Amino acid sequence: MLDRRKSFRSRVYYGARITFNERRSTMDCLIRNVSEQGVRVELDNADVISDEVDLVINRKGLAYRARMIWRRNGQAGFAFRNNRHVPTPMTLDWALQLRAVERANKTLLQKLGQLSDRF
């Protein structure tokens, strides 16, 4: 089999998170190897992930926009869309917490509106 890689791949064992569906869906994964152009990850169900994702490596404080190249047997290969490391502006956990607070705020505002209509 012809290896078409353009750069050396390092074996690693990094936990990461894939976000997709406009950051509404997430899936934890394990990065098994990495190069300047992409990664190979292990994950539970690659079939539900869209072809364009954000890949966040918290341990390194990095985030990438990536495109899925292949998927099979609980693994997937991604090519980085941006050619340089981008510091994570906001961790995914913070983004998820912010979204939860925004939903709670919306619910509270609706209840407040209902209560003020009564009086």
PDB file of C-alpha atoms in Angstrom:
ATOM      1  CA  MET A   1       0.000   0.000   0.000  1.00  0.00           C
ATOM      2  CA  LEU A   2       1.345   3.390  -0.990  1.00  0.00           C
ATOM      3  CA  ASP A   3       1.905   5.818   1.873  1.00  0.00           C
ATOM      4  CA  ARG A   4       0.936   9.298   0.658  1.00  0.00           C
ATOM      5  CA  ARG A   5       1.893  11.164   3.812  1.00  0.00           C
ATOM      6  CA  LYS A   6       3.982  14.267   3.311  1.00  0.00           C
ATOM      7  CA  SER A   7       5.397  14.488   6.820  1.00  0.00           C
ATOM      8  CA  PHE A   8       6.496  12.298   9.703  1.00  0.00           C
ATOM      9  CA  ARG A   9       3.796  11.051  12.085  1.00  0.00           C
ATOM     10  CA  SER A  10       4.440  10.855  15.823  1.00  0.00           C
ATOM     11  CA  ARG A  11       2.742   8.237  17.940  1.00  0.00           C
ATOM     12  CA  VAL A  12       0.858   9.909  20.770  1.00  0.00           C
ATOM     13  CA  TYR A  13      -1.830   9.154  23.315  1.00  0.00           C
ATOM     14  CA  TYR A  14      -3.785  12.410  23.679  1.00  0.00           C
ATOM     15  CA  GLY A  15      -7.356  12.783  24.770  1.00  0.00           C
ATOM     16  CA  ALA A  16      -9.274  15.190  22.551  1.00  0.00           C
ATOM     17  CA  ARG A  17     -12.764  16.330  21.730  1.00  0.00           C
ATOM     18  CA  ILE A  18     -14.376  16.569  18.325  1.00  0.00           C
ATOM     19  CA  THR A  19     -17.119  19.149  17.869  1.00  0.00           C
ATOM     20  CA  PHE A  20     -19.496  19.196  14.932  1.00  0.00           C
ATOM     21  CA  ASN A  21     -22.999  20.377  13.974  1.00  0.00           C
ATOM     22  CA  GLU A  22     -21.968  23.998  14.528  1.00  0.00           C
ATOM     23  CA  ARG A  23     -20.534  23.086  17.953  1.00  0.00           C
ATOM     24  CA  ARG A  24     -23.855  21.607  19.088  1.00  0.00           C
ATOM     25  CA  SER A  25     -22.530  18.033  19.176  1.00  0.00           C
ATOM     26  CA  THR A  26     -19.363  16.676  20.736  1.00  0.00           C
ATOM     27  CA  MET A  27     -17.554  13.378  20.975  1.00  0.00           C
ATOM     28  CA  ASP A  28     -14.484  12.465  22.976  1.00  0.00           C
ATOM     29  CA  CYS A  29     -11.729  10.689  21.105  1.00  0.00           C
ATOM     30  CA  LEU A  30      -8.171   9.465  21.482  1.00  0.00           C
ATOM     31  CA  ILE A  31      -5.457  10.749  19.166  1.00  0.00           C
ATOM     32  CA  ARG A  32      -3.119   7.901  18.230  1.00  0.00           C
ATOM     33  CA  ASN A  33      -0.771   9.688  15.840  1.00  0.00           C
ATOM     34  CA  VAL A  34      -0.232  13.233  14.679  1.00  0.00           C
ATOM     35  CA  SER A  35       1.682  15.076  11.960  1.00  0.00           C
ATOM     36  CA  GLU A  36       1.782  18.630  10.663  1.00  0.00           C
ATOM     37  CA  GLN A  37      -1.034  17.776   8.249  1.00  0.00           C
ATOM     38  CA  GLY A  38      -3.404  15.687  10.371  1.00  0.00           C
ATOM     39  CA  VAL A  39      -4.239  13.033  12.944  1.00  0.00           C
ATOM     40  CA  ARG A  40      -5.548   9.510  13.317  1.00  0.00           C
ATOM     41  CA  VAL A  41      -8.099   9.161  16.100  1.00  0.00           C
ATOM     42  CA  GLU A  42      -9.941   6.347  17.824  1.00  0.00           C
ATOM     43  CA  LEU A  43     -13.576   6.991  18.671  1.00  0.00           C
ATOM     44  CA  ASP A  44     -16.798   5.179  19.448  1.00  0.00           C
ATOM     45  CA  ASN A  45     -18.833   5.957  16.347  1.00  0.00           C
ATOM     46  CA  ALA A  46     -17.242   7.764  13.417  1.00  0.00           C
ATOM     47  CA  ASP A  47     -20.404   7.353  11.337  1.00  0.00           C
ATOM     48  CA  VAL A  48     -22.290  10.116  13.178  1.00  0.00           C
ATOM     49  CA  ILE A  49     -19.562  12.729  12.729  1.00  0.00           C
ATOM     50  CA  SER A  50     -19.810  15.220   9.891  1.00  0.00           C
ATOM     51  CA  ASP A  51     -16.937  15.617   7.457  1.00  0.00           C
ATOM     52  CA  GLU A  52     -15.952  19.081   8.796  1.00  0.00           C
ATOM     53  CA  VAL A  53     -15.134  19.246  12.510  1.00  0.00           C
ATOM     54  CA  ASP A  54     -13.269  21.189  15.149  1.00  0.00           C
ATOM     55  CA  LEU A  55     -10.670  19.122  16.979  1.00  0.00           C
ATOM     56  CA  VAL A  56      -9.660  20.386  20.427  1.00  0.00           C
ATOM     57  CA  ILE A  57      -6.592  18.989  22.182  1.00  0.00           C
ATOM     58  CA  ASN A  58      -6.912  20.385  25.703  1.00  0.00           C
ATOM     59  CA  ARG A  59      -3.589  18.992  26.892  1.00  0.00           C
ATOM     60  CA  LYS A  60      -1.793  21.042  24.249  1.00  0.00           C
ATOM     61  CA  GLY A  61      -4.193  24.003  24.327  1.00  0.00           C
ATOM     62  CA  LEU A  62      -4.723  23.692  20.579  1.00  0.00           C
ATOM     63  CA  ALA A  63      -7.709  23.657  18.266  1.00  0.00           C
ATOM     64  CA  TYR A  64      -7.881  22.757  14.599  1.00  0.00           C
ATOM     65  CA  ARG A  65     -10.498  22.927  11.910  1.00  0.00           C
ATOM     66  CA  ALA A  66     -10.250  19.511  10.246  1.00  0.00           C
ATOM     67  CA  ARG A  67     -11.742  17.509   7.389  1.00  0.00           C
ATOM     68  CA  MET A  68     -12.382  13.775   7.705  1.00  0.00           C
ATOM     69  CA  ILE A  69     -10.414  11.855   5.078  1.00  0.00           C
ATOM     70  CA  TRP A  70     -11.367   8.300   6.012  1.00  0.00           C
ATOM     71  CA  ARG A  71     -13.239   6.293   8.676  1.00  0.00           C
ATOM     72  CA  ARG A  72     -13.349   2.593   9.515  1.00  0.00           C
ATOM     73  CA  ASN A  73     -13.426   0.208  12.494  1.00  0.00           C
ATOM     74  CA  GLY A  74     -13.678   2.862  15.209  1.00  0.00           C
ATOM     75  CA  GLN A  75     -10.929   5.011  13.728  1.00  0.00           C
ATOM     76  CA  ALA A  76     -10.826   8.073  11.508  1.00  0.00           C
ATOM     77  CA  GLY A  77      -8.215  10.177   9.777  1.00  0.00           C
ATOM     78  CA  PHE A  78      -8.470  13.969   9.696  1.00  0.00           C
ATOM     79  CA  ALA A  79      -6.539  16.521   7.668  1.00  0.00           C
ATOM     80  CA  PHE A  80      -6.064  19.915   9.268  1.00  0.00           C
ATOM     81  CA  ARG A  81      -7.738  22.751   7.357  1.00  0.00           C
ATOM     82  CA  ASN A  82      -5.588  25.420   8.971  1.00  0.00           C
ATOM     83  CA  ASN A  83      -1.865  24.810   8.542  1.00  0.00           C
ATOM     84  CA  ARG A  84      -0.832  26.259  11.860  1.00  0.00           C
ATOM     85  CA  HIS A  85      -1.673  25.615  15.473  1.00  0.00           C
ATOM     86  CA  VAL A  86      -4.381  27.927  16.739  1.00  0.00           C
ATOM     87  CA  PRO A  87      -4.533  28.561  20.481  1.00  0.00           C
ATOM     88  CA  THR A  88      -7.928  27.590  21.811  1.00  0.00           C
ATOM     89  CA  PRO A  89      -9.802  30.856  22.390  1.00  0.00           C
ATOM     90  CA  MET A  90     -12.303  29.224  24.728  1.00  0.00           C
ATOM     91  CA  THR A  91     -12.192  25.660  25.938  1.00  0.00           C
ATOM     92  CA  LEU A  92     -15.027  23.478  24.804  1.00  0.00           C
ATOM     93  CA  ASP A  93     -16.097  22.937  28.416  1.00  0.00           C
ATOM     94  CA  TRP A  94     -16.516  26.696  28.830  1.00  0.00           C
ATOM     95  CA  ALA A  95     -18.469  26.906  25.574  1.00  0.00           C
ATOM     96  CA  LEU A  96     -20.785  24.109  26.744  1.00  0.00           C
ATOM     97  CA  GLN A  97     -21.274  25.776  30.137  1.00  0.00           C
ATOM     98  CA  LEU A  98     -22.004  29.083  28.434  1.00  0.00           C
ATOM     99  CA  ARG A  99     -24.590  27.437  26.185  1.00  0.00           C
ATOM    100  CA  ALA A 100     -26.262  25.807  29.227  1.00  0.00           C
ATOM    101  CA  VAL A 101     -26.398  29.149  31.060  1.00  0.00           C
ATOM    102  CA  GLU A 102     -27.850  30.846  27.975  1.00  0.00           C
ATOM    103  CA  ARG A 103     -30.575  28.176  27.765  1.00  0.00           C
ATOM    104  CA  ALA A 104     -31.366  28.564  31.477  1.00  0.00           C
ATOM    105  CA  ASN A 105     -31.460  32.347  31.078  1.00  0.00           C
ATOM    106  CA  LYS A 106     -33.887  32.053  28.159  1.00  0.00           C
ATOM    107  CA  THR A 107     -36.150  29.786  30.209  1.00  0.00           C
ATOM    108  CA  LEU A 108     -36.078  32.173  33.166  1.00  0.00           C
ATOM    109  CA  LEU A 109     -36.887  35.144  30.922  1.00  0.00           C
ATOM    110  CA  GLN A 110     -39.887  33.266  29.523  1.00  0.00           C
ATOM    111  CA  LYS A 111     -41.135  32.471  33.040  1.00  0.00           C
ATOM    112  CA  LEU A 112     -40.611  36.089  34.077  1.00  0.00           C
ATOM    113  CA  GLY A 113     -42.645  37.215  31.070  1.00  0.00           C
ATOM    114  CA  GLN A 114     -45.455  34.828  32.010  1.00  0.00           C
ATOM    115  CA  LEU A 115     -45.464  36.060  35.606  1.00  0.00           C
ATOM    116  CA  SER A 116     -45.487  39.726  34.616  1.00  0.00           C
ATOM    117  CA  ASP A 117     -48.423  39.064  32.252  1.00  0.00           C
ATOM    118  CA  ARG A 118     -50.433  37.805  35.240  1.00  0.00           C
ATOM    119  CA  PHE A 119     -49.909  40.965  37.276  1.00  0.00           C
TER     120      PHE A 119
END
